[in-house]
XYZ file of C-alpha atoms in Angstrom:
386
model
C -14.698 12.420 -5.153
C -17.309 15.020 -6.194
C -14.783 16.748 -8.507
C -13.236 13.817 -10.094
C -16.513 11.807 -10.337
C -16.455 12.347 -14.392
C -13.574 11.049 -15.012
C -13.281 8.275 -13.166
C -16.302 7.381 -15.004
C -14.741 7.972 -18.352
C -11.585 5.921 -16.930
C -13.641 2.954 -16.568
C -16.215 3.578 -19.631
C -19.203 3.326 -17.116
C -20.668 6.431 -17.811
C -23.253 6.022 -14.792
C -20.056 5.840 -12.215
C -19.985 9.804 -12.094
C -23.287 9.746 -10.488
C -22.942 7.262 -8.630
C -19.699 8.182 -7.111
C -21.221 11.538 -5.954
C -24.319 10.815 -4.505
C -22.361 7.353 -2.781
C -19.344 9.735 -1.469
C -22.110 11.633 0.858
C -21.425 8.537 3.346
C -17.823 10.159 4.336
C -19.388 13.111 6.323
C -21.954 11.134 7.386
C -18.806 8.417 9.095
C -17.631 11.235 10.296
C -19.788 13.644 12.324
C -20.011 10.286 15.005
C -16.119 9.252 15.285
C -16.139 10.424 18.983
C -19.310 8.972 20.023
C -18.632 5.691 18.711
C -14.550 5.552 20.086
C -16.289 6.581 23.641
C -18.622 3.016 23.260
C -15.687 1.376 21.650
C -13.059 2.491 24.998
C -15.672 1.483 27.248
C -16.511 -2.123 25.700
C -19.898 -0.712 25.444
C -20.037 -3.161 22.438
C -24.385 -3.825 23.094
C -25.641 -0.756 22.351
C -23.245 -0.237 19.035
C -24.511 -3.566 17.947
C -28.803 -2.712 18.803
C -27.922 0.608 16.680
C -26.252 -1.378 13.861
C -28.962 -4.156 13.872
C -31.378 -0.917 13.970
C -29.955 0.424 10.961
C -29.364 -2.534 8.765
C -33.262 -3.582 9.309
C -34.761 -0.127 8.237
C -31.960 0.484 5.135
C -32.116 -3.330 4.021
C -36.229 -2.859 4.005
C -35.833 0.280 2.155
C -33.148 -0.787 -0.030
C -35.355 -4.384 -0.830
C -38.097 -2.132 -1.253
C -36.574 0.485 -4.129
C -34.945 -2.703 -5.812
C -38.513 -4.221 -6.327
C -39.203 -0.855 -8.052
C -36.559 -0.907 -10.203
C -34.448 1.819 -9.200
C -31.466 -1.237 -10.089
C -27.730 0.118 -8.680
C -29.544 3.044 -6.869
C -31.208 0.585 -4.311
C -27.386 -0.250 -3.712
C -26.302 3.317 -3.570
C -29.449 3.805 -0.861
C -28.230 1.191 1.089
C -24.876 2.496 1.446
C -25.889 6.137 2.396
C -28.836 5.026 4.716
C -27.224 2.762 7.001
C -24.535 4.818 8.146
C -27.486 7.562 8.324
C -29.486 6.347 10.224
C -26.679 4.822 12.532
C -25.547 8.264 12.775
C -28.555 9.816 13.977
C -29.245 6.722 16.876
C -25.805 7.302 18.158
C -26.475 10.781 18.328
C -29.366 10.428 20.263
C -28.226 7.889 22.601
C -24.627 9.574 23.383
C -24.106 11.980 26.273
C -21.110 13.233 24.434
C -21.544 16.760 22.714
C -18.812 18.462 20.516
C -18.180 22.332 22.250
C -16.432 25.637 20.916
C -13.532 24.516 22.668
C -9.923 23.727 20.640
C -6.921 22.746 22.360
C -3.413 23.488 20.029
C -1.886 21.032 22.653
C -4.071 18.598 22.291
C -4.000 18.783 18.696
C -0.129 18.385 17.607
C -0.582 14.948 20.278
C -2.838 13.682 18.093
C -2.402 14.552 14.811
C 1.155 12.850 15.361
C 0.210 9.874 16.019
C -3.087 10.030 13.650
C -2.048 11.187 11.027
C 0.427 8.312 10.489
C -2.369 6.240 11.482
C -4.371 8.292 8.369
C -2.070 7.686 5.752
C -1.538 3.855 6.656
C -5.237 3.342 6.092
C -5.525 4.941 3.334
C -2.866 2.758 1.998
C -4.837 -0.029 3.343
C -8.251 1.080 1.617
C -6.770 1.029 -1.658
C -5.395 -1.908 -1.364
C -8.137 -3.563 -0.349
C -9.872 -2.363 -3.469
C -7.190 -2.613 -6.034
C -8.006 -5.829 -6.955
C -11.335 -4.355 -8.098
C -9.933 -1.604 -9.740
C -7.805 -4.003 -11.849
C -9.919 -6.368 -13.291
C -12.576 -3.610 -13.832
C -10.377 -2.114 -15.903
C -8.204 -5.234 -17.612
C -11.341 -7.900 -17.744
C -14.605 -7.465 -18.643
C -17.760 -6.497 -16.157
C -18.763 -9.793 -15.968
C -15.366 -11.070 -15.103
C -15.513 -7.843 -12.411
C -18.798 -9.320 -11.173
C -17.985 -13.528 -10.323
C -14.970 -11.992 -8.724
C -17.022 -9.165 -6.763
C -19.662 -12.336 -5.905
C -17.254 -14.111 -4.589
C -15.595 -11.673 -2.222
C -19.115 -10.585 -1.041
C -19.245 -14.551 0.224
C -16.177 -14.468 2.630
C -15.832 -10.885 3.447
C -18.098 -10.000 5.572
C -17.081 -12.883 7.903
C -13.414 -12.642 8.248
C -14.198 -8.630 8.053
C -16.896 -8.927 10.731
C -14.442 -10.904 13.007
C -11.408 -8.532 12.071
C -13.420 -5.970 12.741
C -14.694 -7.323 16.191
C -11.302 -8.382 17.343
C -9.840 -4.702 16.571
C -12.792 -3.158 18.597
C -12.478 -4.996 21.619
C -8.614 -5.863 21.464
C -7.735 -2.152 20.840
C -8.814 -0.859 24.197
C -7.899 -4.125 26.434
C -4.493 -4.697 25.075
C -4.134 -0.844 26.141
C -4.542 -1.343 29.702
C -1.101 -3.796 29.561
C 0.931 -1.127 26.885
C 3.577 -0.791 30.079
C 3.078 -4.495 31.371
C 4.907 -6.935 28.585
C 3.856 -10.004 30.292
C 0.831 -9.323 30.629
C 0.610 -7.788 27.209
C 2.016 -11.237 25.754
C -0.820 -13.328 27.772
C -3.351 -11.058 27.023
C -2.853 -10.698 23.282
C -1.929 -14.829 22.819
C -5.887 -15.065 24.184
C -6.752 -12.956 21.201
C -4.520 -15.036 18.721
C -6.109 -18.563 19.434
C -9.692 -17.091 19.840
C -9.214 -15.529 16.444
C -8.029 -18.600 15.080
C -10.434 -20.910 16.446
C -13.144 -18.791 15.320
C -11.750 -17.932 11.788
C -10.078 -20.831 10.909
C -13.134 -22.320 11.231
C -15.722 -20.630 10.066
C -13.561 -19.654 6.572
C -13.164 -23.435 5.729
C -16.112 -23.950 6.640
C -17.291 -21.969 3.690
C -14.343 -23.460 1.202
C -16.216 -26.730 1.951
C -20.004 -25.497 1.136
C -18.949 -22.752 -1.390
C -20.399 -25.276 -4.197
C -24.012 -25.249 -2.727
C -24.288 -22.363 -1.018
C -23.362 -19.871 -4.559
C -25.294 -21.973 -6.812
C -28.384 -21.797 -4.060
C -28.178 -18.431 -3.055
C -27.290 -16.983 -6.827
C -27.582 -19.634 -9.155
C -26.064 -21.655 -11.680
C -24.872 -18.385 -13.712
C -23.022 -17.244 -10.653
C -20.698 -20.982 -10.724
C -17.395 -19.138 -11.704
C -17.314 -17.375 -8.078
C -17.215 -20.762 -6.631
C -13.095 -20.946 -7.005
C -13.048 -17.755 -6.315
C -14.807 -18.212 -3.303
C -12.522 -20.594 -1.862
C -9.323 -19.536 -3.188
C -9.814 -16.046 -1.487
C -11.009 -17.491 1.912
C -7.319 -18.939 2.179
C -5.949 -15.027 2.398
C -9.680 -14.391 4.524
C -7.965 -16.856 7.217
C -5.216 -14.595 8.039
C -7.007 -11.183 8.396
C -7.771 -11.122 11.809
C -4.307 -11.962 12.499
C -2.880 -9.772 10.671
C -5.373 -6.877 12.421
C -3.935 -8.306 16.150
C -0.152 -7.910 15.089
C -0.796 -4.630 13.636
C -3.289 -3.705 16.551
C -0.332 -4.504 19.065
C 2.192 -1.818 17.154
C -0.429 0.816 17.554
C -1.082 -0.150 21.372
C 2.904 0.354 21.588
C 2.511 3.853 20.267
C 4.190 2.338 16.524
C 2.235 4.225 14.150
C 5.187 5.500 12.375
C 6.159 1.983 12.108
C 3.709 0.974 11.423
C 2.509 3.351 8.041
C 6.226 2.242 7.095
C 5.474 -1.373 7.148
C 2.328 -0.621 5.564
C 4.348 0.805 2.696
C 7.044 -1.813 2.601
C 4.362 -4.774 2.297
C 2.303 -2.919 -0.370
C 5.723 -2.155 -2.615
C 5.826 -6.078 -2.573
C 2.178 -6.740 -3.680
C 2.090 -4.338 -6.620
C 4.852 -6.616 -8.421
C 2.726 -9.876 -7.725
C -0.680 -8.026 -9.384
C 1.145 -6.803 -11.908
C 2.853 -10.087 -12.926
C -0.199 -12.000 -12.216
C -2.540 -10.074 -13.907
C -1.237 -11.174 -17.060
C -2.294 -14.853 -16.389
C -5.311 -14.126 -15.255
C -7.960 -13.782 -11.941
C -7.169 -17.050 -10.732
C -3.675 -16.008 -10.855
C -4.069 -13.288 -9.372
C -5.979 -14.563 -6.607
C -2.587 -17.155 -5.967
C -0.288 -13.813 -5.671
C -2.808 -12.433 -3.133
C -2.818 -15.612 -1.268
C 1.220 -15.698 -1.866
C 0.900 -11.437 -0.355
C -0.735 -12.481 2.699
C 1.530 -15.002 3.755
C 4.270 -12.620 3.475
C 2.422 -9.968 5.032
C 1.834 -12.059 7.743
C 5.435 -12.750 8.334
C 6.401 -9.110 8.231
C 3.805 -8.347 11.064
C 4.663 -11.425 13.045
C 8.438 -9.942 12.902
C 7.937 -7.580 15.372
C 5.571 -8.814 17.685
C 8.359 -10.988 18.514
C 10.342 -8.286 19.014
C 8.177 -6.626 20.957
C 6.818 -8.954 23.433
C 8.905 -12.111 22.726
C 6.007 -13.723 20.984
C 8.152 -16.364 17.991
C 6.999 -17.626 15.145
C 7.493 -21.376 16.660
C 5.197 -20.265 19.806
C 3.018 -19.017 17.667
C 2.436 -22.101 15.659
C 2.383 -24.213 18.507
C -0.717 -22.101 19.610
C -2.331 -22.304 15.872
C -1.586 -26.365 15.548
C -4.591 -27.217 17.658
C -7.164 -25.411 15.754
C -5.642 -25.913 12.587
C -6.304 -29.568 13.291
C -9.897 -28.955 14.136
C -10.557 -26.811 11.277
C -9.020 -29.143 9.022
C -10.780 -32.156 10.119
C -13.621 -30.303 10.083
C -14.003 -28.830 6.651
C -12.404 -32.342 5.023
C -15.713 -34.204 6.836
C -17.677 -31.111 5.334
C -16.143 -31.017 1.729
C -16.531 -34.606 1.556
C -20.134 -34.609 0.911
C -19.733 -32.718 -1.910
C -18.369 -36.050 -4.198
C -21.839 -37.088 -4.163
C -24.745 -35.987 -6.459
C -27.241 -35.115 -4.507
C -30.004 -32.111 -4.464
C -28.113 -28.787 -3.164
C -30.087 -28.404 -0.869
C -29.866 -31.125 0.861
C -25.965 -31.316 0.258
C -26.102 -28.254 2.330
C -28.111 -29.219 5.639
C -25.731 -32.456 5.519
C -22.591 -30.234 5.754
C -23.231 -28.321 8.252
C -24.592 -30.839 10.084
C -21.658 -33.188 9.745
C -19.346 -30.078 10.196
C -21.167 -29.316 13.854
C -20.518 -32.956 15.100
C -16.925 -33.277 14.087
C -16.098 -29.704 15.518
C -17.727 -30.333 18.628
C -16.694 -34.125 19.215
C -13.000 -32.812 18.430
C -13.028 -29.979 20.798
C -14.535 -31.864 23.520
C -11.444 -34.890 22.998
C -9.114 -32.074 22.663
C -10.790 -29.941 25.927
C -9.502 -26.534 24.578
C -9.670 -24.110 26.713
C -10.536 -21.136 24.146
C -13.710 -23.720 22.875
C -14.691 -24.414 26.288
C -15.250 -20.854 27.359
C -17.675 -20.565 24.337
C -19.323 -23.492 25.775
C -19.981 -21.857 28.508
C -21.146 -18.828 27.594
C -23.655 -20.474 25.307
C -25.090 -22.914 28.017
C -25.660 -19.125 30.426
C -27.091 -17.901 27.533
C -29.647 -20.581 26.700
C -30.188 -20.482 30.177
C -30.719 -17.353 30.863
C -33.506 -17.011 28.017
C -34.765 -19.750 29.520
């Protein structure tokens, strides 16, 4: 990144990006000099003190970053951010792990390893850039601007569906594990992470198709109003991303990662003929062919977890129906609201207040079992703090 900074720069005409790129790049070494102590929390579900670290880190580097961007250091506040989190997350798990690296290096241990990782390495890598080619794209065929509604948008819905991608990886990894050599359980185990996922995602990314209208031109302003289809189109692809991360997940608990960086390879040979068709229409457009990507994508992964633990596409389905009619019902009573011109604000309170009722009155008709344990660890919660 260092070496190339310049011209990447020159490749996108934003002279400042070689800067930028080298001082922002610092935050690989810094990821990586607390891998092990974070897999050791991660394998034993010690999921509390990762998140007190992270909440830690995001307070001091979000005051800090507020803080410079008040003093008009502009991107650099950004680039701060980026580097200081991780930093300072880095040094707490230092501190707080009994784990020490010694001057010991096993050649066994190694070649174990690196076969599996390495496959794991390459597939995401593969997966990092295609996360960002979209980005890459349309900063280099639009204009910034057209770079930045797009960029807005994705900032809206990604950190949910990542968040929740992100926690069902961490705590599925290790659990589906324990049943690699048990296929029934296996199947049981990873069908409670399917309809959690979906009951939580579903939700929650409709839930911000429906308020996408106030909640941009509150948070951003009117200026910002182009993100708004955005917004929603790219929650649709948002929806399946935690599902995707479970199918995938399941290959890798099977010992798959050769497989796996194959599929990886197969799925992105397919989406580099959508962009490049689509891109010629436009972002919308392109935004249908990633929507049109994931739903292949999803098929592809769902392939073999029917393979592997006799999970169908039908059964799975029947397991999504419920929620999907919750979610839907939900977000309709949400959008809804938005017919009527009324202050934003206020549009906004009604939503989510309508949204709460007809998710919870439907889940208690409906007596699902995934919503019901929620319920109850809410009510010991409350209680507890009580």
């Amino acid at each position: 990144l260092f070496t190339f900074a310049p011209q990447i720069a020159i490749f996108f005409n934003i002279p400042i990006l070689s800067d930028l790129i080298k001082v922002a790049g610092l935050v690989l070494l810094i990821n990586a000099v607390v891998i092990i102590q974070r897999t050791l929390l991660n394998k034993s579900l010690n999921f509390k003190k990762l998140s007190i670290i992270a909440v830690i880190s995001s307070i001091i580097s979000g005051i800090i970053a507020v803080v410079m961007a008040f003093m008009d250091f502009g991107v650099w506040s950004l680039v701060a951010l980026s580097i200081l989190r991780p930093f300072i997350n880095s040094i707490l798990l230092w501190f707080s792990s009994n784990w020490f690296p010694q001057f010991i290096f096993s050649i066994k241990s190694f070649k174990e390893l690196f076969n599996y990782g390495s496959k794991l390495l390459l597939t995401n890598l593969i997966n990092t850039a295609y996360k960002n080619i979209y980005y890459f794209v349309i900063g280099k065929y639009f204009n910034p601007v057209a770079l930045g509604f797009y960029t807005r948008a994705d900032q809206f819905q990604s950190p949910f569906s990542a968040n929740i991608s992100f926690a069902i990886r961490r705590i599925s990894f290790p659990i589906l594990s324990n049943f690699q050599n048990d296929s029934k359980n296996l199947k049981i185990k990873f069908i409670q992470f399917i309809r959690f996922s979906m009951l939580l995602n579903f939700t929650i990314m409709l839930a911000i198709v429906a308020i996408a209208k106030p909640l941009v031109l509150l948070l951003i302003g009117e200026k910002w109003s182009t993100s708004i289809v955005y917004l929603q189109l790219l929650c649709v692809p948002g929806i399946l991303y935690p599902l995707q991360i479970l199918h995938l997940n399941l290959l890798l608990v099977k010992g798959y990662s050769n497989l796996n960086l194959k599929l990886e390879i197969i799925k992105k040979a397919i989406l580099l003929p959508i962009i490049f068709v689509t891109i010629n229409y436009g972002i919308t457009e392109m935004i249908y062919g990633l929507i049109l990507f994931s739903i292949i994508e999803y098929f592809i992964n769902s392939y073999y977890t029917r393979k592997i633990i006799h999970y169908s596409l039908t059964e799975q389905f029947k397991d999504f129906l419920p929620f999907m009619i919750v979610s839907g019902a939900t977000f309709l009573s949400m959008y809804i609201i938005t017919i009527f011109e009324i202050n934003l604000i206020i549009m906004l309170v009604i939503q989510l207040g309508v949204g709460i009722i007809v998710f919870t009155v439907i889940n208690e008709i409906l007596c699902l079992k995934e919503y019901q344990m929620i319920k109850t660890k809410i009510t010991t919660l409350f209680k507890t703090y009580k």
